[in-house]
mmCIF file of C-alpha atoms in Angstrom:
data_model
loop_
_atom_site.group_PDB
_atom_site.id
_atom_site.type_symbol
_atom_site.label_atom_id
_atom_site.label_comp_id
_atom_site.label_asym_id
_atom_site.label_seq_id
_atom_site.Cartn_x
_atom_site.Cartn_y
_atom_site.Cartn_z
ATOM 1 C CA THR G 271 32.640 -32.068 -21.168
ATOM 2 C CA PRO G 272 30.633 -31.670 -18.419
ATOM 3 C CA THR G 273 28.062 -29.407 -18.139
ATOM 4 C CA LYS G 274 28.161 -26.525 -15.572
ATOM 5 C CA LYS G 275 25.774 -26.934 -12.668
ATOM 6 C CA SER G 276 24.654 -23.615 -11.947
ATOM 7 C CA PRO G 277 24.600 -22.070 -8.571
ATOM 8 C CA PRO G 278 22.047 -22.123 -6.296
ATOM 9 C CA PRO G 279 19.799 -19.488 -6.068
ATOM 10 C CA PRO G 280 20.385 -17.461 -2.773
ATOM 11 C CA PRO G 281 17.752 -17.283 -0.363
ATOM 12 C CA PRO G 282 14.703 -14.841 -0.517
ATOM 13 C CA PHE G 283 15.248 -12.710 2.174
ATOM 14 C CA VAL G 284 17.963 -11.082 -0.289
ATOM 15 C CA GLY G 285 15.980 -9.972 -2.347
ATOM 16 C CA ARG G 286 13.691 -8.884 0.472
ATOM 17 C CA LEU G 287 16.922 -6.656 1.758
ATOM 18 C CA LEU G 288 17.526 -5.213 -1.580
ATOM 19 C CA PHE G 289 14.782 -4.056 -2.680
ATOM 20 C CA LYS G 290 14.850 -2.090 0.447
ATOM 21 C CA ASP G 291 17.820 -1.121 -0.656
ATOM 22 C CA LEU G 292 16.417 -0.236 -3.726
ATOM 23 C CA LEU G 293 13.529 1.250 -3.022
ATOM 24 C CA PRO G 294 14.748 5.370 -2.057
ATOM 25 C CA SER G 295 16.526 5.151 -4.818
ATOM 26 C CA ILE G 296 13.003 3.853 -6.661
ATOM 27 C CA LEU G 297 11.693 7.087 -5.670
ATOM 28 C CA GLN G 298 13.662 9.126 -7.280
ATOM 29 C CA LEU G 299 12.263 8.135 -10.315
ATOM 30 C CA SER G 300 9.351 9.123 -9.523
ATOM 31 C CA ALA G 301 10.822 12.024 -8.900
ATOM 32 C CA GLN G 302 12.396 12.031 -12.739
ATOM 33 C CA THR G 303 10.278 15.391 -15.249
ATOM 34 C CA VAL G 304 10.446 12.149 -17.832
ATOM 35 C CA LYS G 305 7.500 10.277 -17.645
ATOM 36 C CA VAL G 306 9.013 8.069 -19.240
ATOM 37 C CA ILE G 307 11.789 7.113 -16.997
ATOM 38 C CA ARG G 308 9.002 7.335 -14.300
ATOM 39 C CA SER G 309 6.719 4.862 -15.915
ATOM 40 C CA TYR G 310 8.964 2.247 -16.286
ATOM 41 C CA GLY G 311 9.889 2.544 -12.870
ATOM 42 C CA VAL G 312 6.040 2.739 -11.503
ATOM 43 C CA ASN G 313 5.832 -0.396 -14.051
ATOM 44 C CA MET G 314 9.002 -2.500 -12.368
ATOM 45 C CA THR G 315 8.323 -1.542 -8.943
ATOM 46 C CA LEU G 316 4.627 -2.428 -9.683
ATOM 47 C CA GLN G 317 5.460 -5.871 -10.549
ATOM 48 C CA MET G 318 7.675 -6.594 -7.826
ATOM 49 C CA ILE G 319 5.950 -5.378 -4.629
ATOM 50 C CA PRO G 320 4.052 -9.067 -4.816
ATOM 51 C CA HIS G 321 6.421 -10.821 -5.439
ATOM 52 C CA CYS G 322 9.375 -9.129 -2.359
ATOM 53 C CA ARG G 323 6.977 -8.773 0.880
ATOM 54 C CA VAL G 324 9.241 -5.620 3.000
ATOM 55 C CA LYS G 325 7.171 -4.418 5.949
ATOM 56 C CA SER G 326 9.601 -2.474 6.645
ATOM 57 C CA ALA G 327 9.924 -0.980 3.240
ATOM 58 C CA LEU G 328 6.125 0.487 4.201
ATOM 59 C CA VAL G 329 7.681 3.196 6.905
ATOM 60 C CA ILE G 330 9.463 3.844 4.117
ATOM 61 C CA LEU G 331 6.551 5.148 1.329
ATOM 62 C CA LEU G 332 4.332 6.383 4.230
ATOM 63 C CA GLU G 333 6.205 8.717 5.848
ATOM 64 C CA ARG G 334 7.792 9.773 2.081
ATOM 65 C CA MET G 335 3.783 9.741 0.411
ATOM 66 C CA LYS G 336 3.550 12.008 3.878
ATOM 67 C CA SER G 337 6.775 14.531 4.114
ATOM 68 C CA ASP G 338 8.407 14.372 0.020
ATOM 69 C CA LYS G 339 7.972 18.084 -1.901
ATOM 70 C CA ASN G 340 7.726 16.317 -5.366
ATOM 71 C CA ARG G 341 3.873 15.626 -5.966
ATOM 72 C CA ASN G 342 4.506 12.392 -8.217
ATOM 73 C CA VAL G 343 6.464 10.647 -5.438
ATOM 74 C CA ARG G 344 3.850 11.416 -3.562
ATOM 75 C CA GLU G 345 1.170 10.080 -5.759
ATOM 76 C CA ASP G 346 3.771 7.004 -6.643
ATOM 77 C CA CYS G 347 4.146 6.322 -2.597
ATOM 78 C CA GLY G 348 0.068 5.648 -2.758
ATOM 79 C CA ARG G 349 -0.190 3.468 -5.373
ATOM 80 C CA TYR G 350 2.218 1.182 -4.156
ATOM 81 C CA LEU G 351 0.241 1.383 -0.973
ATOM 82 C CA ARG G 352 -2.265 0.529 -2.855
ATOM 83 C CA CYS G 353 -0.949 -2.332 -4.430
ATOM 84 C CA VAL G 354 0.376 -3.523 -0.920
ATOM 85 C CA LEU G 355 -3.214 -3.508 0.096
ATOM 86 C CA ASP G 356 -4.053 -5.525 -2.846
ATOM 87 C CA THR G 357 -1.254 -8.370 -3.347
ATOM 88 C CA TRP G 358 -0.089 -9.061 -0.074
ATOM 89 C CA PRO G 359 -1.901 -11.890 1.486
ATOM 90 C CA VAL G 360 -3.758 -10.788 4.531
ATOM 91 C CA MET G 361 -2.726 -12.440 8.510
ATOM 92 C CA MET G 362 -5.679 -14.518 9.800
ATOM 93 C CA GLU G 363 -6.487 -14.074 13.586
ATOM 94 C CA ASP G 364 -6.574 -16.978 13.938
ATOM 95 C CA ASP G 365 -3.066 -18.144 13.452
ATOM 96 C CA ASP G 366 -1.988 -20.443 16.410
ATOM 97 C CA ASP G 367 1.075 -19.661 18.096
ATOM 98 C CA GLU G 368 1.975 -23.403 16.892
ATOM 99 C CA ASN G 369 1.305 -22.410 12.723
ATOM 100 C CA LYS G 370 3.002 -18.837 13.312
ATOM 101 C CA LYS G 371 6.551 -21.272 14.211
ATOM 102 C CA ASN G 372 6.051 -23.801 11.687
ATOM 103 C CA LYS G 373 5.793 -20.798 9.486
ATOM 104 C CA MET G 374 9.407 -19.303 9.816
ATOM 105 C CA ASN G 375 11.265 -18.345 6.845
ATOM 106 C CA SER G 376 8.787 -19.124 4.423
ATOM 107 C CA ARG G 377 6.894 -17.440 1.752
ATOM 108 C CA THR G 378 3.610 -17.568 3.507
ATOM 109 C CA GLU G 379 5.041 -16.075 6.851
ATOM 110 C CA GLU G 380 5.264 -12.566 4.864
ATOM 111 C CA ARG G 381 1.840 -11.484 5.123
ATOM 112 C CA LEU G 382 0.066 -8.572 6.134
ATOM 113 C CA SER G 383 -0.652 -7.733 9.646
ATOM 114 C CA TYR G 384 -3.446 -5.896 10.827
ATOM 115 C CA GLU G 385 -1.081 -2.848 11.871
ATOM 116 C CA ALA G 386 0.498 -3.265 8.792
ATOM 117 C CA ALA G 387 -2.355 -2.253 6.917
ATOM 118 C CA GLN G 388 -3.450 0.018 9.999
ATOM 119 C CA GLN G 389 -0.762 2.272 9.961
ATOM 120 C CA ILE G 390 -1.546 2.658 5.404
ATOM 121 C CA GLY G 391 -4.833 3.021 6.649
ATOM 122 C CA MET G 392 -3.947 5.963 9.221
ATOM 123 C CA GLY G 393 -1.308 7.469 5.674
ATOM 124 C CA LEU G 394 -3.855 7.363 2.929
ATOM 125 C CA GLY G 395 -6.296 8.986 5.872
ATOM 126 C CA ARG G 396 -3.547 11.544 6.053
ATOM 127 C CA ALA G 397 -2.959 12.236 2.416
ATOM 128 C CA LEU G 398 -6.922 12.673 1.722
ATOM 129 C CA THR G 399 -5.967 15.947 2.273
ATOM 130 C CA ASP G 400 -3.436 16.478 -0.223
ATOM 131 C CA PRO G 401 -2.580 19.502 -1.784
ATOM 132 C CA ALA G 402 -2.399 17.774 -5.706
ATOM 133 C CA GLN G 403 -5.360 16.567 -6.601
ATOM 134 C CA PRO G 404 -3.275 12.915 -8.152
ATOM 135 C CA VAL G 405 -1.923 12.429 -4.974
ATOM 136 C CA ARG G 406 -5.288 12.949 -3.809
ATOM 137 C CA ASN G 407 -7.225 10.483 -6.292
ATOM 138 C CA GLU G 408 -4.359 7.446 -6.148
ATOM 139 C CA THR G 409 -4.972 7.363 -2.538
ATOM 140 C CA LYS G 410 -8.512 7.323 -2.768
ATOM 141 C CA ARG G 411 -8.295 4.755 -4.775
ATOM 142 C CA GLY G 412 -5.656 3.341 -1.873
ATOM 143 C CA PHE G 413 -8.583 4.659 0.739
ATOM 144 C CA GLN G 414 -11.268 2.621 -1.859
ATOM 145 C CA VAL G 415 -9.122 -1.204 -0.626
ATOM 146 C CA VAL G 416 -8.834 -0.578 3.032
ATOM 147 C CA PHE G 417 -12.699 -0.324 2.665
ATOM 148 C CA GLN G 418 -12.697 -3.288 0.623
ATOM 149 C CA ARG G 419 -9.789 -5.661 2.358
ATOM 150 C CA PHE G 420 -9.737 -4.303 6.441
ATOM 151 C CA ARG G 421 -13.156 -2.835 6.770
ATOM 152 C CA PRO G 422 -12.327 -2.596 11.054
ATOM 153 C CA VAL G 423 -9.044 -0.311 9.500
ATOM 154 C CA TRP G 424 -11.635 1.331 7.310
ATOM 155 C CA ASN G 425 -13.542 1.613 10.431
ATOM 156 C CA GLU G 426 -10.785 3.137 12.946
ATOM 157 C CA VAL G 427 -9.167 5.861 10.213
ATOM 158 C CA MET G 428 -12.934 7.238 10.183
ATOM 159 C CA ASN G 429 -13.185 7.051 13.548
ATOM 160 C CA SER G 430 -9.726 8.428 14.689
ATOM 161 C CA GLY G 431 -10.676 11.949 13.676
ATOM 162 C CA ILE G 432 -7.328 11.995 10.895
ATOM 163 C CA ILE G 433 -9.371 12.831 8.752
ATOM 164 C CA ARG G 434 -10.528 15.928 9.292
ATOM 165 C CA ASP G 435 -12.294 18.113 6.702
ATOM 166 C CA VAL G 436 -16.472 17.276 7.335
ATOM 167 C CA ARG G 437 -17.330 17.477 3.884
ATOM 168 C CA LEU G 438 -14.914 15.488 2.298
ATOM 169 C CA ARG G 439 -15.775 13.055 5.506
ATOM 170 C CA LYS G 440 -19.043 12.746 4.610
ATOM 171 C CA ASN G 441 -18.772 11.867 1.591
ATOM 172 C CA LEU G 442 -16.660 9.135 2.489
ATOM 173 C CA LEU G 443 -18.921 8.214 5.070
ATOM 174 C CA GLU G 444 -21.698 8.357 2.313
ATOM 175 C CA ALA G 445 -19.992 6.583 -0.594
ATOM 176 C CA ALA G 446 -19.629 3.797 1.937
ATOM 177 C CA SER G 447 -22.768 2.909 3.353
ATOM 178 C CA ARG G 448 -24.050 3.859 -0.693
ATOM 179 C CA SER G 449 -21.973 0.845 -1.437
ATOM 180 C CA GLU G 450 -23.137 -1.389 1.401
ATOM 181 C CA ASP G 451 -26.480 -0.929 0.263
ATOM 182 C CA ASN G 452 -26.032 -1.953 -3.303
ATOM 183 C CA GLY G 453 -23.947 -4.241 -3.316
ATOM 184 C CA GLY G 454 -20.562 -2.339 -4.661
ATOM 185 C CA LEU G 455 -17.944 -0.611 -3.044
ATOM 186 C CA PHE G 456 -17.649 3.125 -3.745
ATOM 187 C CA ASP G 457 -19.191 2.600 -7.078
ATOM 188 C CA ASP G 458 -19.557 6.374 -8.021
ATOM 189 C CA MET G 459 -16.155 7.468 -6.786
ATOM 190 C CA ALA G 460 -16.700 11.403 -8.911
ATOM 191 C CA SER G 461 -19.558 12.135 -5.594
ATOM 192 C CA LEU G 462 -16.014 11.669 -3.006
ATOM 193 C CA GLY G 463 -15.226 15.222 -4.318
ATOM 194 C CA ASP G 464 -11.435 16.292 -4.817
#
């Protein structure tokens, strides 16, 4: 009997477009009161984000983190943005135009640009004063990643005036200076307060 060939896999962009379309439904899982459903949705999304690098999904996550009424949705948006900052490769400044042309339609083209990291940093900076403590805690973890991987963005957020709480701003700057002195990065997250 002849062996059947499996059809070729769809092009990579199909999965990315599908992820962007599914993201609002995935975020609805975060609003579930059933913890098992929510945890499955969060785990699934955290596994997908490193592989489905969709820059347009960042806009959805930032908007929902800023304006959604459900604190679980805001918390999970912060978690997903932290995953983006942790796992997506970074676009280097020294990439020339010829090099970028060679990388078109390849996985290496899907990198986190400075502008995207800047938008995420600004969004996390705003969310540091969220009324819900779990959202603030998740945002602090994301802001720590901004400090570690994107120091110029962190400096920009700190100097932009987005963080208006004087005590929080002072604590962040002190934690940053302590971490620079002893080599650890935000080792003492408890000192940031609530």
